[in-house]
Amino acid sequence: MKKKGLLLTIALLTVIGVNAQTITNDIFWKTTKGTPIYSQGGGIFRFPDPVTGEEHYYWYGVHYAGAETYQASPTGKTSNTGFTSVTCYKSDDLVNWTFVNDVITASSLGWSYWVGRLGVAYVPEAKKYALVMQYNSSVLISVCDSPTGTFKWHNNIDMTSRIGTSNTGDQTVFTDDNGKSYLVYSYGSGRSRIYLSEIGVKDGLVTLLDCQQVYKGAGREGNCMFKYKGKYYICASDLYGWNASNVYYLQSDSIYGPYTPTNSMLKMPGAEKDYGHVTQTGFFYTVKGTQQETVIYCGDRWADFAGNGNGYNQWCPLSFVNNAPYFNSLSQWTLNAVTGEWAVGKDNNYIKNGSFDADRVYIPSGNKPVQTYLTGWTFQVTKGRTIAVGSATSPVLNANNSSTDRAIVTGNKCLYIHDSIDYTRKIYQTITSTTHVPLPDGLYTMAAKVKSGSSFKQLTMFAQSNDSTFNVDLPYSDSQWHSVEIKNILIKNGKVDVGFIADGAARDWCRIDDVTLIKTGNPTALETIQHQGNQVSRQDYYTLQGIKTAGPQKGWNIVRKTINGRAETSKLFIR
C-alpha cells in the first residue's frame, strides 16, 4: 500500500508539475535560454532520451541562413535559402524548448542548393533513427543511433522509378500509433498527386518500402497528415509558393485509404478567414492527454522568404465536429500537454487577418485566387466605384508596405482605402463566439495603425456590440503612421462588428495595418451601465451589482439620468 501511495503521489506531482503553458503566435520564438529558434519545414516526434531513457518531445527543422537575416530586420523578405543545419530542440510541455544539437550541418552534408521538408522516424529493424528530407532533387535518408546525435548519410533516393520525378513536391513524416512511420509526399512537378510510403528496411538499407497513391487532382503542396480518434487526415495547401493559403484535407478510416472526397480535397473551415493564421500547412502533432485528445496545427509561415509577417512558426489547436476538423485561428492560447486541454489566451487578438498579409497579391484578383475582398473582411460600397475583377476602374483594396513602413507596421501588405471618384465605404468583420473559442462578455481595446495623406469628410474606426457603438476619428493627413485605439469597448452576447468607415473625395487615400482586438477586463456594474448608451430611459436605478430596479431602493443605488440628451451616472444612498 505504501508503494502504491508513493506511485500515486509521484503521478499527481507529475501532472501538477506541467501546468498549462502559453503559446503566442506572430512573434519570433526563443529557447528557454533566450536564443532564437530556427526550425522550418520539420516535425515533432516523441523519443526516449539517449542517456536517461525518459521520453521527451523532439522538434526537428531546418535552420536557413535567410532566417537569421529576416529576424534581425524584418523590413523585407530575403532570397537566401542557404542551408545552415538541421536543428533539434527538446521539450516536456510542447511550449518551452531547449536547443539540443545541430544533427546535420552544411559542412557534414556537403554541397546543396535545397534542403527541407523533413522528419525523423525510429526504424526498429535497423535499430536506427532515420531522418528523411528533401535534398536537392532527391530524397535523402540519414541515420543515427540516437535521436539527438549526428546523423550520417545513408541512402539517397531518386524517386523517378516510384512516381516519375526524381524529387518529391513537399513531404513530411507521420508516425502511427503502432510505431510504423510513413512519408507523405506529392508528385515533384505540379503536385497533382499525393503518395504514402512506409519507412523500413530493404536489402540492408533504410528506405521507402512501397508507394501508394492516395490522391490525384488539383495541385496541392505542404503535404502532411495526422490521426485523430482512429481516423486519418491528409492535409495540404494551395500552390502559392512561400505564401499562405487555404488548408485542405482528406479523411479515411485506413492509413492507405480510400480517402474521401475521392480525388478532391475539402477546405478546412475556420482556416479560410486568414489562411491558417497566415501560414502554409507544415505538420501536426496529436496530444493524447489524460482528459482529451488535441491536434495541434503547426503551420509554416515562410516570412523570411515571403515577408508576410513576424514569426516562422504559428501553432493553433483544431476542433472536431462529427469527425470534421475545424481550424481555431488564435494569436495566443494555452496548452496542458499532460491533460491535453487547451484554452484561449488572455491576450488573444480576436481579429482575423489584422495584418492583411493573408493575401499575397493585389485584390481584386482574377487568378489564384479569384477574389474581390481581403481575406476575413467584408467591403460595403455605398458610393464610388464597384469592386470587381477585371475592371480598369475598380479600386485596389490593399497596398505594399515599403521597407520604411515596415519599421513601424508588420508584413508586406496593408488595407488601402481610396477611389478615383467621391466614395463612401465600410470595411468590417463580424466576430462571434464559436463552440470552442468564445467571445466572452467584457471590456476590450481595439487598436490599429493608420496613415493618410488626405482630409476625409469622415474616417472612423468603430466597434459595435449589443446596439452600442464605440468609435474614434482618424483625423490624420500628414502621410505618417499613427497608432490609434478605442478603449473600454463593452462586448456582450458573444458578437461584435469591428472595422472602418470612410467618406472621402476623389483620390483621398488612407492605409491601415496591424488591427487588434484584445480583452482587457471585466466591467464593474457602474461601467456596464455607462456603456448602455441610448437604451436607458430618462432616469433609471440599478443595484451596485448592475441589476435594474423599478425605483430607488434602501441602501446604495446607481442612478442613470439623461439630461439634455446626455447620460450621467451617479450613486445615491437611501436610508
Short mmCIF file of N, CA and C in Angstrom, two decimals, residues 383-385 393-399 415-425 502-512:
data_model
loop_
_atom_site.label_atom_id
_atom_site.label_comp_id
_atom_site.label_asym_id
_atom_site.label_seq_id
_atom_site.Cartn_x
_atom_site.Cartn_y
_atom_site.Cartn_z
N LYS A 383 -21.08 54.41 -52.00
CA LYS A 383 -20.85 55.34 -53.11
C LYS A 383 -19.44 55.13 -53.62
N GLY A 384 -19.27 55.19 -54.93
CA GLY A 384 -17.95 55.02 -55.51
C GLY A 384 -17.91 53.91 -56.53
N ARG A 385 -16.71 53.59 -56.99
CA ARG A 385 -16.52 52.56 -57.99
C ARG A 385 -16.84 51.18 -57.42
N THR A 393 -11.33 50.35 -63.64
CA THR A 393 -11.64 51.44 -62.72
C THR A 393 -11.84 50.97 -61.28
N SER A 394 -11.80 49.66 -61.05
CA SER A 394 -12.03 49.14 -59.69
C SER A 394 -10.94 49.60 -58.74
N PRO A 395 -11.31 50.03 -57.53
CA PRO A 395 -10.29 50.34 -56.54
C PRO A 395 -9.50 49.07 -56.16
N VAL A 396 -8.23 49.24 -55.86
CA VAL A 396 -7.41 48.16 -55.32
C VAL A 396 -7.52 48.23 -53.80
N LEU A 397 -7.73 47.09 -53.16
CA LEU A 397 -8.08 47.08 -51.74
C LEU A 397 -6.89 46.97 -50.80
N ASN A 398 -5.72 46.61 -51.33
CA ASN A 398 -4.54 46.51 -50.47
C ASN A 398 -3.35 47.15 -51.16
N ALA A 399 -2.31 47.41 -50.37
CA ALA A 399 -1.11 48.06 -50.90
C ALA A 399 0.11 47.42 -50.27
N LEU A 415 -4.22 47.44 -45.54
CA LEU A 415 -5.50 47.86 -46.12
C LEU A 415 -5.32 49.21 -46.79
N TYR A 416 -5.86 49.35 -48.01
CA TYR A 416 -5.72 50.59 -48.77
C TYR A 416 -7.11 51.10 -49.13
N ILE A 417 -7.45 52.29 -48.62
CA ILE A 417 -8.76 52.90 -48.86
C ILE A 417 -8.57 54.09 -49.79
N HIS A 418 -9.17 54.03 -50.97
CA HIS A 418 -9.05 55.12 -51.95
C HIS A 418 -10.06 54.88 -53.07
N ASP A 419 -10.21 55.86 -53.94
CA ASP A 419 -11.02 55.71 -55.15
C ASP A 419 -10.71 56.90 -56.06
N SER A 420 -11.06 56.75 -57.32
CA SER A 420 -10.82 57.82 -58.29
C SER A 420 -11.98 58.81 -58.36
N ILE A 421 -13.09 58.48 -57.69
CA ILE A 421 -14.23 59.38 -57.59
C ILE A 421 -14.65 59.47 -56.13
N ASP A 422 -15.56 60.40 -55.81
CA ASP A 422 -16.06 60.50 -54.44
C ASP A 422 -16.62 59.15 -54.01
N TYR A 423 -16.39 58.81 -52.75
CA TYR A 423 -16.79 57.46 -52.32
C TYR A 423 -17.12 57.41 -50.84
N THR A 424 -17.94 56.42 -50.50
CA THR A 424 -18.24 56.07 -49.11
C THR A 424 -18.14 54.56 -49.00
N ARG A 425 -17.37 54.10 -48.04
CA ARG A 425 -17.09 52.66 -47.95
C ARG A 425 -16.97 52.24 -46.49
N ALA A 502 -15.19 55.11 -44.26
CA ALA A 502 -14.51 56.20 -44.96
C ALA A 502 -15.49 56.91 -45.88
N ASP A 503 -15.55 58.23 -45.75
CA ASP A 503 -16.33 59.08 -46.65
C ASP A 503 -15.35 60.10 -47.20
N GLY A 504 -14.93 59.88 -48.45
CA GLY A 504 -13.86 60.71 -49.00
C GLY A 504 -14.16 61.26 -50.37
N ALA A 505 -13.42 62.29 -50.73
CA ALA A 505 -13.48 62.84 -52.08
C ALA A 505 -12.59 62.01 -53.00
N ALA A 506 -12.70 62.26 -54.28
CA ALA A 506 -11.87 61.54 -55.25
C ALA A 506 -10.40 61.68 -54.89
N ARG A 507 -9.71 60.55 -54.92
CA ARG A 507 -8.27 60.44 -54.67
C ARG A 507 -7.87 60.62 -53.21
N ASP A 508 -8.83 60.79 -52.29
CA ASP A 508 -8.49 60.70 -50.87
C ASP A 508 -8.00 59.29 -50.58
N TRP A 509 -6.97 59.16 -49.77
CA TRP A 509 -6.42 57.82 -49.52
C TRP A 509 -6.04 57.64 -48.05
N CYS A 510 -6.05 56.39 -47.66
CA CYS A 510 -5.67 56.02 -46.29
C CYS A 510 -5.15 54.59 -46.29
N ARG A 511 -4.15 54.33 -45.46
CA ARG A 511 -3.64 52.97 -45.27
C ARG A 511 -3.80 52.59 -43.80
N ILE A 512 -4.19 51.34 -43.57
CA ILE A 512 -4.43 50.84 -42.22
C ILE A 512 -3.76 49.48 -42.07
#
